[in-house]
Amino acid sequence: MVRLAVRDGAPLVKGKSADALVVLIFGVVFDRYAVPLLPVWVRRFAPALKVGAVAGLEMLYRAVVEKR
C-alpha cells in the first residue's frame, strides 16, 4: 500500500518537502483501512476526521522533529 502511495504521490510533491508525501500516504492509508472500520453513521464525517488527523500529525511533526 505504501509503495503504491509513493508511486502515485511522488510526482505530486516534486519540489516540496517530504511531509507532503507523508500526508498523501496517510490519506491513502486512512481511506483504505480506517474508513471501513468506522460506524456507518460516522463515515460521512471521514473527510473532516482525516483533515483533523493530518493537522494533528503536522503539529506533532513540528513539535518533535523540527525542534531538533
Coordinates of N, CA and C in Angstrom, one line a residue:
M1 N 0.8 -1.2 0.0 CA 0.0 0.0 0.0 C 0.9 1.3 0.0
V2 N 1.9 1.3 0.8 CA 2.8 2.4 0.9 C 3.5 2.6 -0.4
R3 N 3.9 1.5 -1.0 CA 4.6 1.6 -2.3 C 3.8 2.2 -3.3
L4 N 2.5 1.8 -3.4 CA 1.6 2.4 -4.4 C 1.3 3.9 -4.1
A5 N 1.2 4.2 -2.8 CA 1.0 5.6 -2.5 C 2.2 6.5 -2.9
V6 N 3.4 5.9 -2.6 CA 4.6 6.7 -3.0 C 4.7 6.8 -4.5
R7 N 4.4 5.7 -5.2 CA 4.5 5.7 -6.7 C 3.5 6.7 -7.3
D8 N 2.3 6.8 -6.7 CA 1.3 7.7 -7.3 C 1.5 9.1 -6.7
G9 N 2.0 9.2 -5.5 CA 2.1 10.5 -4.9 C 3.4 11.3 -5.1
A10 N 4.5 10.6 -5.4 CA 5.8 11.2 -5.5 C 5.8 12.3 -6.6
P11 N 5.2 12.1 -7.8 CA 5.2 13.2 -8.8 C 4.4 14.4 -8.3
L12 N 3.5 14.2 -7.4 CA 2.7 15.3 -7.0 C 3.4 16.2 -6.0
V13 N 4.5 15.7 -5.3 CA 5.2 16.5 -4.4 C 6.5 17.0 -4.9
K14 N 6.7 16.9 -6.2 CA 8.0 17.3 -6.8 C 8.3 18.8 -6.4
G15 N 9.5 19.0 -5.7 CA 9.9 20.3 -5.3 C 9.4 20.7 -4.0
K16 N 8.6 19.8 -3.3 CA 8.1 20.2 -2.0 C 8.8 19.3 -0.9
S17 N 8.5 19.5 0.3 CA 9.1 18.8 1.4 C 8.5 17.4 1.5
A18 N 9.2 16.5 2.2 CA 8.7 15.2 2.4 C 7.4 15.1 3.2
D19 N 7.1 16.1 4.0 CA 5.9 16.0 4.8 C 4.7 15.9 3.9
A20 N 4.7 16.5 2.7 CA 3.6 16.4 1.7 C 3.4 15.0 1.3
L21 N 4.5 14.3 1.1 CA 4.4 12.8 0.7 C 3.8 12.0 1.9
V22 N 4.2 12.4 3.1 CA 3.6 11.7 4.3 C 2.1 11.9 4.4
V23 N 1.7 13.1 4.1 CA 0.3 13.4 4.1 C -0.5 12.6 3.1
L24 N 0.1 12.5 1.9 CA -0.5 11.7 0.8 C -0.6 10.3 1.2
I25 N 0.4 9.7 1.8 CA 0.4 8.3 2.2 C -0.6 8.1 3.3
F26 N -0.6 9.0 4.3 CA -1.6 8.9 5.4 C -3.0 8.9 4.8
G27 N -3.3 9.8 3.8 CA -4.6 9.9 3.3 C -5.0 8.6 2.6
V28 N -4.1 8.0 1.9 CA -4.4 6.7 1.2 C -4.7 5.6 2.3
V29 N -3.8 5.5 3.3 CA -4.0 4.5 4.3 C -5.3 4.8 5.1
F30 N -5.6 6.0 5.4 CA -6.8 6.4 6.2 C -8.0 5.9 5.4
D31 N -8.1 6.3 4.1 CA -9.2 6.0 3.3 C -9.4 4.5 3.1
R32 N -8.3 3.8 3.0 CA -8.3 2.3 2.7 C -8.6 1.5 3.9
Y33 N -8.0 1.8 5.0 CA -8.1 1.0 6.2 C -9.0 1.5 7.3
A34 N -8.9 2.8 7.6 CA -9.6 3.4 8.7 C -11.1 3.6 8.5
V35 N -11.4 4.1 7.3 CA -12.8 4.5 7.0 C -13.7 3.2 7.0
P36 N -13.3 2.1 6.5 CA -14.2 0.9 6.6 C -14.5 0.5 8.0
L37 N -13.6 0.8 9.0 CA -13.8 0.4 10.4 C -14.7 1.3 11.1
L38 N -15.0 2.5 10.6 CA -15.8 3.4 11.2 C -17.3 3.0 11.2
P39 N -18.1 3.3 12.2 CA -19.5 3.0 12.1 C -20.1 3.8 10.9
V40 N -21.1 3.2 10.4 CA -21.7 3.8 9.1 C -22.1 5.2 9.3
W41 N -22.7 5.6 10.5 CA -23.1 7.0 10.7 C -22.0 7.9 10.8
V42 N -20.8 7.4 11.1 CA -19.6 8.3 11.2 C -18.9 8.5 9.9
R43 N -19.1 7.6 9.0 CA -18.3 7.6 7.7 C -18.6 8.9 6.9
R44 N -19.7 9.5 7.1 CA -19.9 10.8 6.3 C -19.0 11.9 6.8
F45 N -18.5 11.7 8.0 CA -17.6 12.7 8.6 C -16.1 12.3 8.4
A46 N -15.9 11.3 7.6 CA -14.5 10.8 7.4 C -13.6 11.9 6.8
P47 N -14.0 12.7 5.8 CA -13.1 13.7 5.3 C -12.7 14.7 6.4
A48 N -13.6 15.1 7.3 CA -13.3 16.1 8.3 C -12.4 15.4 9.3
L49 N -12.6 14.1 9.6 CA -11.7 13.4 10.5 C -10.3 13.3 10.0
K50 N -10.2 13.1 8.6 CA -8.9 13.0 8.0 C -8.2 14.3 8.1
V51 N -8.9 15.4 7.8 CA -8.3 16.8 7.9 C -7.8 17.0 9.3
G52 N -8.6 16.6 10.3 CA -8.1 16.8 11.7 C -6.9 16.0 12.1
A53 N -6.9 14.7 11.6 CA -5.8 13.8 11.9 C -4.5 14.3 11.2
V54 N -4.6 14.8 10.0 CA -3.5 15.4 9.3 C -2.9 16.6 10.0
A55 N -3.8 17.5 10.5 CA -3.4 18.7 11.2 C -2.7 18.2 12.5
G56 N -3.2 17.2 13.2 CA -2.5 16.7 14.4 C -1.2 16.1 14.1
L57 N -1.0 15.4 13.0 CA 0.3 14.9 12.6 C 1.2 16.0 12.3
E58 N 0.8 17.0 11.6 CA 1.7 18.1 11.3 C 2.1 18.8 12.6
M59 N 1.2 19.0 13.5 CA 1.6 19.7 14.8 C 2.6 18.8 15.5
L60 N 2.4 17.5 15.5 CA 3.3 16.6 16.2 C 4.7 16.6 15.5
Y61 N 4.7 16.6 14.2 CA 5.9 16.7 13.4 C 6.7 18.0 13.8
R62 N 6.0 19.1 13.8 CA 6.7 20.3 14.2 C 7.2 20.3 15.6
A63 N 6.5 19.8 16.5 CA 6.8 19.7 17.9 C 8.0 18.8 18.2
V64 N 8.1 17.7 17.4 CA 9.1 16.7 17.7 C 10.3 16.8 16.8
V65 N 10.1 16.8 15.5 CA 11.2 16.8 14.5 C 11.8 18.1 14.3
E66 N 11.0 19.2 14.1 CA 11.6 20.5 13.8 C 12.3 21.1 15.1
K67 N 12.0 20.5 16.2 CA 12.6 21.0 17.5 C 14.1 20.7 17.5
R68 N 14.4 19.6 16.9 CA 15.9 19.2 16.9 C 16.7 20.2 16.2

